[in-house]
Short mmCIF file of C-alpha atoms and ligand atoms in Angstrom, two decimals:
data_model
loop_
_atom_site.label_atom_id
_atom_site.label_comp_id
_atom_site.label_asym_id
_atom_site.label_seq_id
_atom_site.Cartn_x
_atom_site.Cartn_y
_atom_site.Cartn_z
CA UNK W 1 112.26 99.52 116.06
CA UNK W 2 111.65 99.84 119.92
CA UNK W 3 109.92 97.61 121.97
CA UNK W 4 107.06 99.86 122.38
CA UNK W 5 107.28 100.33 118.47
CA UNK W 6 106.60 96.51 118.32
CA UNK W 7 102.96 96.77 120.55
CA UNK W 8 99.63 97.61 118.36
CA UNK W 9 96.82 98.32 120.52
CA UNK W 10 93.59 97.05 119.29
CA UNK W 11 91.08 99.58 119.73
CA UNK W 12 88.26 97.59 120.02
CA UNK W 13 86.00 99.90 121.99
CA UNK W 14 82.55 101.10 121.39
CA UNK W 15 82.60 104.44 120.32
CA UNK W 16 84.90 107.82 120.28
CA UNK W 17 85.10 108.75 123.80
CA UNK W 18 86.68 105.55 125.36
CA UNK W 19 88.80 105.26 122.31
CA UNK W 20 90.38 109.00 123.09
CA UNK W 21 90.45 107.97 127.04
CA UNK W 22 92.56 104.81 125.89
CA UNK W 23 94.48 106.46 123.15
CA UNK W 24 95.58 109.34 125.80
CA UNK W 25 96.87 106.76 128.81
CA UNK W 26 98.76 104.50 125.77
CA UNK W 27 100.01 107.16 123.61
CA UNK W 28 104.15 107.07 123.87
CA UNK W 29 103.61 103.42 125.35
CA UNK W 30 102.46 101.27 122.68
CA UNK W 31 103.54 102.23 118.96
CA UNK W 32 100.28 101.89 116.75
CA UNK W 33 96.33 102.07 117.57
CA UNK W 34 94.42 99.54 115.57
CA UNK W 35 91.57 100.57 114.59
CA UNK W 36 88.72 97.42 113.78
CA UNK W 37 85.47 97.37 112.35
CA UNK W 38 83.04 98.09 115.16
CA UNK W 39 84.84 101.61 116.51
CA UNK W 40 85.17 102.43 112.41
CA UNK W 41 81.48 101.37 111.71
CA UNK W 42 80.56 103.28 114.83
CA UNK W 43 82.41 106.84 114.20
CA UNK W 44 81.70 107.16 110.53
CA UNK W 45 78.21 106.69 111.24
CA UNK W 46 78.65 109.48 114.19
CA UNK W 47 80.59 111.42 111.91
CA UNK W 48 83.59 110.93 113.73
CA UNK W 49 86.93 111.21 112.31
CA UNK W 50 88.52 108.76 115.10
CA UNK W 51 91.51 107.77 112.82
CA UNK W 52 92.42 111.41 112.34
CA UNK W 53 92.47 112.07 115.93
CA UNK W 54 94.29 108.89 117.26
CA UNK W 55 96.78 109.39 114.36
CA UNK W 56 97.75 112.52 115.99
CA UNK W 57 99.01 110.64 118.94
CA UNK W 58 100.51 107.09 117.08
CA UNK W 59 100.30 105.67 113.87
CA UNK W 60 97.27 103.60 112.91
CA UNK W 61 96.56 100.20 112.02
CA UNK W 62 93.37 100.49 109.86
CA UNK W 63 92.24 96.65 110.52
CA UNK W 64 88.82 96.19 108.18
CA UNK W 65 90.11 93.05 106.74
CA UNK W 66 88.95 94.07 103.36
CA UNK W 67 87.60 91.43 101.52
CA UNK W 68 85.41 92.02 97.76
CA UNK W 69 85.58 91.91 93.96
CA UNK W 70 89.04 93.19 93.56
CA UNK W 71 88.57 96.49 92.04
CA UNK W 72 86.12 96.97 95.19
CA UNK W 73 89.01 96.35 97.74
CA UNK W 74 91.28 98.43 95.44
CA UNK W 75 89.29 101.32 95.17
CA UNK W 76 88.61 101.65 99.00
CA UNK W 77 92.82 101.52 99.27
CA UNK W 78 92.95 104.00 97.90
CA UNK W 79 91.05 106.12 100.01
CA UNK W 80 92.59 104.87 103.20
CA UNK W 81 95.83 104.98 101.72
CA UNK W 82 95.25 108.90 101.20
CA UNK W 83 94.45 109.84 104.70
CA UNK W 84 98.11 110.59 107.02
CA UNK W 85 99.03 108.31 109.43
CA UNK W 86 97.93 105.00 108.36
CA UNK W 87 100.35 102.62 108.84
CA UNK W 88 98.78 99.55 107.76
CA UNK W 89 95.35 98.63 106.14
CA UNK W 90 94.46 95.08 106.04
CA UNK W 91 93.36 92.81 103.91
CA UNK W 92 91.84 89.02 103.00
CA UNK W 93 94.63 86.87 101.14
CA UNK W 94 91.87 83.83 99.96
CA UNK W 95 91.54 86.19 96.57
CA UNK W 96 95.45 85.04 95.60
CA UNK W 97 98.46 86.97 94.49
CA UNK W 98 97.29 88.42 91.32
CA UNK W 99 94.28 90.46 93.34
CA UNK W 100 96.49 91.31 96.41
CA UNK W 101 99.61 92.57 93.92
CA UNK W 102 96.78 95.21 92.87
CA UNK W 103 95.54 95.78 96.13
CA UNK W 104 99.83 96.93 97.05
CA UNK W 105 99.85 99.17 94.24
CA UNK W 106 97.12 101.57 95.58
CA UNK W 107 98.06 100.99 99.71
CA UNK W 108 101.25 103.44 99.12
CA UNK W 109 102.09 105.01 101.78
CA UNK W 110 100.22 102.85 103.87
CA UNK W 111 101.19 98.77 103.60
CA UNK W 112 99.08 96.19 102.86
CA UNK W 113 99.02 93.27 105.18
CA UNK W 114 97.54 90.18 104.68
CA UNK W 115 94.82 87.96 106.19
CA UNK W 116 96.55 84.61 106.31
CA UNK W 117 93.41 82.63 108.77
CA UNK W 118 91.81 84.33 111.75
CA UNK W 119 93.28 83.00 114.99
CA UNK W 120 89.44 82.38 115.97
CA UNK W 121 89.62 79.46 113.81
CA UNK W 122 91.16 75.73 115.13
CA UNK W 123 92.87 73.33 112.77
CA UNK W 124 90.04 70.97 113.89
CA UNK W 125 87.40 73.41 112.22
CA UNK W 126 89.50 73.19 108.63
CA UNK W 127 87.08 70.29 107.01
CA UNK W 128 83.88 71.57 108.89
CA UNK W 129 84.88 74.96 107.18
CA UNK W 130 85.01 72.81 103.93
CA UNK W 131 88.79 72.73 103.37
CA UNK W 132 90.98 70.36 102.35
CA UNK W 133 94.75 71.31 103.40
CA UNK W 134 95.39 71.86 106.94
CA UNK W 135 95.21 74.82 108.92
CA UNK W 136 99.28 75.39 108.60
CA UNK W 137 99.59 75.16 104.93
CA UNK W 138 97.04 77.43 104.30
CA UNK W 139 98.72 79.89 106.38
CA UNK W 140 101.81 78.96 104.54
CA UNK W 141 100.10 79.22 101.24
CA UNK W 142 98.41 82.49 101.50
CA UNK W 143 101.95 84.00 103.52
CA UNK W 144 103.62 83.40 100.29
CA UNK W 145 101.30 84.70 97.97
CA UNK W 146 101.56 88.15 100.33
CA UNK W 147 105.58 87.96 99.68
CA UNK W 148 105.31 87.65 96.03
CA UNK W 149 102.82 90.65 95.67
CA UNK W 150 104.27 93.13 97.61
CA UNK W 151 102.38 93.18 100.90
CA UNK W 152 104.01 94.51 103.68
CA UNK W 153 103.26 91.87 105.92
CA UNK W 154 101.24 89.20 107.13
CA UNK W 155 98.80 88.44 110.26
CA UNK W 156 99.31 85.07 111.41
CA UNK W 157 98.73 83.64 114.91
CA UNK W 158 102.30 83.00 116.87
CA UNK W 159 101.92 79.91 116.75
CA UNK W 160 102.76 79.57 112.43
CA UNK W 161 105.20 82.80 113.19
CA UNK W 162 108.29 80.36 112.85
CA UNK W 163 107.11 78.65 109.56
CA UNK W 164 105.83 81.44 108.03
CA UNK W 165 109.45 83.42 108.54
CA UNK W 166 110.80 80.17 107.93
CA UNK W 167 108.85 80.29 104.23
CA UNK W 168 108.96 84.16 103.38
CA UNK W 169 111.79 85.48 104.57
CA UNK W 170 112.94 88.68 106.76
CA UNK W 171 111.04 91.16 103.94
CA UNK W 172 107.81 90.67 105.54
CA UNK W 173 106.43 91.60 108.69
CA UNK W 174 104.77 89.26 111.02
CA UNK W 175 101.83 91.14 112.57
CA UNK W 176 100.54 88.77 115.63
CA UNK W 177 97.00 88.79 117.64
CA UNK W 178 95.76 86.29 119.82
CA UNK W 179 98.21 87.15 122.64
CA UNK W 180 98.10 86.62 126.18
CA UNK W 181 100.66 87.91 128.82
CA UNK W 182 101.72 85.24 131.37
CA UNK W 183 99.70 86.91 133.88
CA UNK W 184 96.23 87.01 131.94
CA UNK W 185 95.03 83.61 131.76
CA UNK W 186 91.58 83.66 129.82
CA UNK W 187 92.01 83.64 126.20
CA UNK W 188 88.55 84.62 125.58
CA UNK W 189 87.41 83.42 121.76
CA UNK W 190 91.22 83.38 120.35
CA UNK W 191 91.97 79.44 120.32
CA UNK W 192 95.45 79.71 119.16
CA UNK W 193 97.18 82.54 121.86
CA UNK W 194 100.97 82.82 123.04
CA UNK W 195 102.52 84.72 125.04
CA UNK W 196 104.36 88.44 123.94
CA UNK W 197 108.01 86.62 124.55
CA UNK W 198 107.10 83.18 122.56
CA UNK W 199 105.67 84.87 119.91
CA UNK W 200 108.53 87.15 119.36
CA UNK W 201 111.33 84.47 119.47
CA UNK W 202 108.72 82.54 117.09
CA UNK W 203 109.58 85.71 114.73
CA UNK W 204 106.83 88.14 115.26
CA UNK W 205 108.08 92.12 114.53
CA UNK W 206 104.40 93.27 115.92
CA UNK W 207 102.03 92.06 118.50
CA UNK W 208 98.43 92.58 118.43
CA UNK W 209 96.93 92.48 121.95
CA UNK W 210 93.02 94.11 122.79
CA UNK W 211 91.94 93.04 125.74
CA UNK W 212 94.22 92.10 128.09
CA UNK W 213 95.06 95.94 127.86
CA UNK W 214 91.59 97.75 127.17
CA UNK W 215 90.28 95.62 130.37
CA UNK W 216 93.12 96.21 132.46
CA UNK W 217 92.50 98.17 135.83
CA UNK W 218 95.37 100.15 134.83
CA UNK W 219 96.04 99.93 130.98
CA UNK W 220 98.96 102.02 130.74
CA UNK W 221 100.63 99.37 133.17
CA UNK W 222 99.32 96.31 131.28
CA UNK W 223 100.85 97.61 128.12
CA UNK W 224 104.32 98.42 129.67
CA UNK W 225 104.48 95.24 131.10
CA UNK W 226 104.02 93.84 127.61
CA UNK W 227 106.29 96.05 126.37
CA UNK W 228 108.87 94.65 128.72
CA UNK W 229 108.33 91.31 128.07
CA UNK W 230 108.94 92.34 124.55
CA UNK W 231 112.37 94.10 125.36
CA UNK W 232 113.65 91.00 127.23
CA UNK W 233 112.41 88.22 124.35
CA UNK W 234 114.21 90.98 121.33
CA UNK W 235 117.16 92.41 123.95
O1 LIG T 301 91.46 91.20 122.54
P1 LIG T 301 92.46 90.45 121.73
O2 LIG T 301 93.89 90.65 122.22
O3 LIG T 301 92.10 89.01 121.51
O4 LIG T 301 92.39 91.20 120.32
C1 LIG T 301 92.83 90.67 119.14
C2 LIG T 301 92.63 91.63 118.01
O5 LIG T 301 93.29 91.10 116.89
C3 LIG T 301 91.18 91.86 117.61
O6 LIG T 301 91.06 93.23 117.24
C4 LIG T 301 90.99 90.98 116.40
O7 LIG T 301 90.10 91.52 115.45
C5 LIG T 301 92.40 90.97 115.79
N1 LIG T 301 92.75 89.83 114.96
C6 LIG T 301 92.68 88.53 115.42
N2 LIG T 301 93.01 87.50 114.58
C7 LIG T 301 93.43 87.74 113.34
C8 LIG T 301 93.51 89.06 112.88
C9 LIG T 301 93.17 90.09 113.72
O8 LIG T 301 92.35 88.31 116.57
N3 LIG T 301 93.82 86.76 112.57
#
């Protein structure tokens, strides 16, 4: 995998045109476009078919963070996991192994990664939230249940990256948002960031980053200085 292999772009733009702008400075520099809920609501209500036209230029992270009765999530798998070039599809781990295992089975080609907690939410806001086990072993928890059904990876925020390699193994992929270069010092809503080197020596194989490319003055530069902040923490 290459450095630039190791960047996922989120696409989190508001409709077709700046997503094909984007996807034509980045394409070659960053390895996948993730594609989230608001430019997917937005262009299959347009009647857009944005992930067939950004898969033409990278592979695609389809990030809806499904989440439903399980034959629900499984049957819309399915569908994603028939259109080329998705690389990924994500989904909600709270459901527990026996749902996700079936979710797996129907991803093929695509993987399945899972959910662990948004990196929106603090450890302070686990017993607010109504939860009883702290913010790490639920990551924990819900990591392993993605090992033992098959997912292809997890999301997780850098800052569980070591414990949750530490508690599944090489097998899965750590898939990491909430990342902020050195040089870009608001962290907008994420309350748990890290920078592109930490979060790879923490054990992330992919980094999630959205704005502190899309809002770039130059985004093809913001994302190759990720990407060499990526070669130096993996070289
Ligand atoms: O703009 P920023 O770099 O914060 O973008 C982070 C992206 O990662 C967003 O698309 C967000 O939906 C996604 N994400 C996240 N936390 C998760 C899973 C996905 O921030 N746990």
């Amino acid at each position: 995998m290459t450095p630039a292999d190791r960047l996922i772009f989120a696409m989190d733009v508001d409709g077709a045109d700046r997503a094909r702008t984007l996807a034509d400075a980045l394409a070659g520099r960053v390895g996948i476009f993730k594609v989230g809920l608001e430019l997917f609501v937005r262009s299959s209500l347009e009647g857009v078919d944005i992930v067939g036209e950004l898969s033409s230029r990278a592979d695609v992270f389809l990030d809806l963070k499904l989440h439903d009765i399980p034959v629900t999530v499984r049957r819309a798998m399915k569908v994603a996991a028939g259109k080329k070039g998705i690389r990924f599809v994500t989904v909600h781990t709270g459901e527990g192994p026996e749902a996700l295992r079936t979710y797996v089975e129907e991803a093929a080609p695509a993987g399945a990664l899972g959910v662990t907690v948004l990196t929106s939410v603090s450890p302070d806001d686990m017993p607010g939230l109504g939860y009883a086990v702290s913010l790490e072993e639920m990551v924990l928890r819900r990591a392993r249940w993605a090992a033992q059904s098959g997912c292809a990876g997890v999301v997780c925020s850098g800052h569980e990256a070591a414990r949750v390699r530490e508690a599944v193994g090489d097998d899965l992929l750590i898939v990491t948002p909430g990342i902020r270069p050195a040089w870009q010092t608001d962290a907008h809503d994420q309350k748990r960031v890290m920078t592109p080197q930490k979060a790879i020596r923490a054990g992330a194989d992919h980094l999630v980053v959205g704005r502190p490319i899309r809002d770039a003055k130059n985004p093809a530069e913001a994302a190759q200085r990720i990407v060499d902040e990526i070669a130096k923490a993996v070289g």
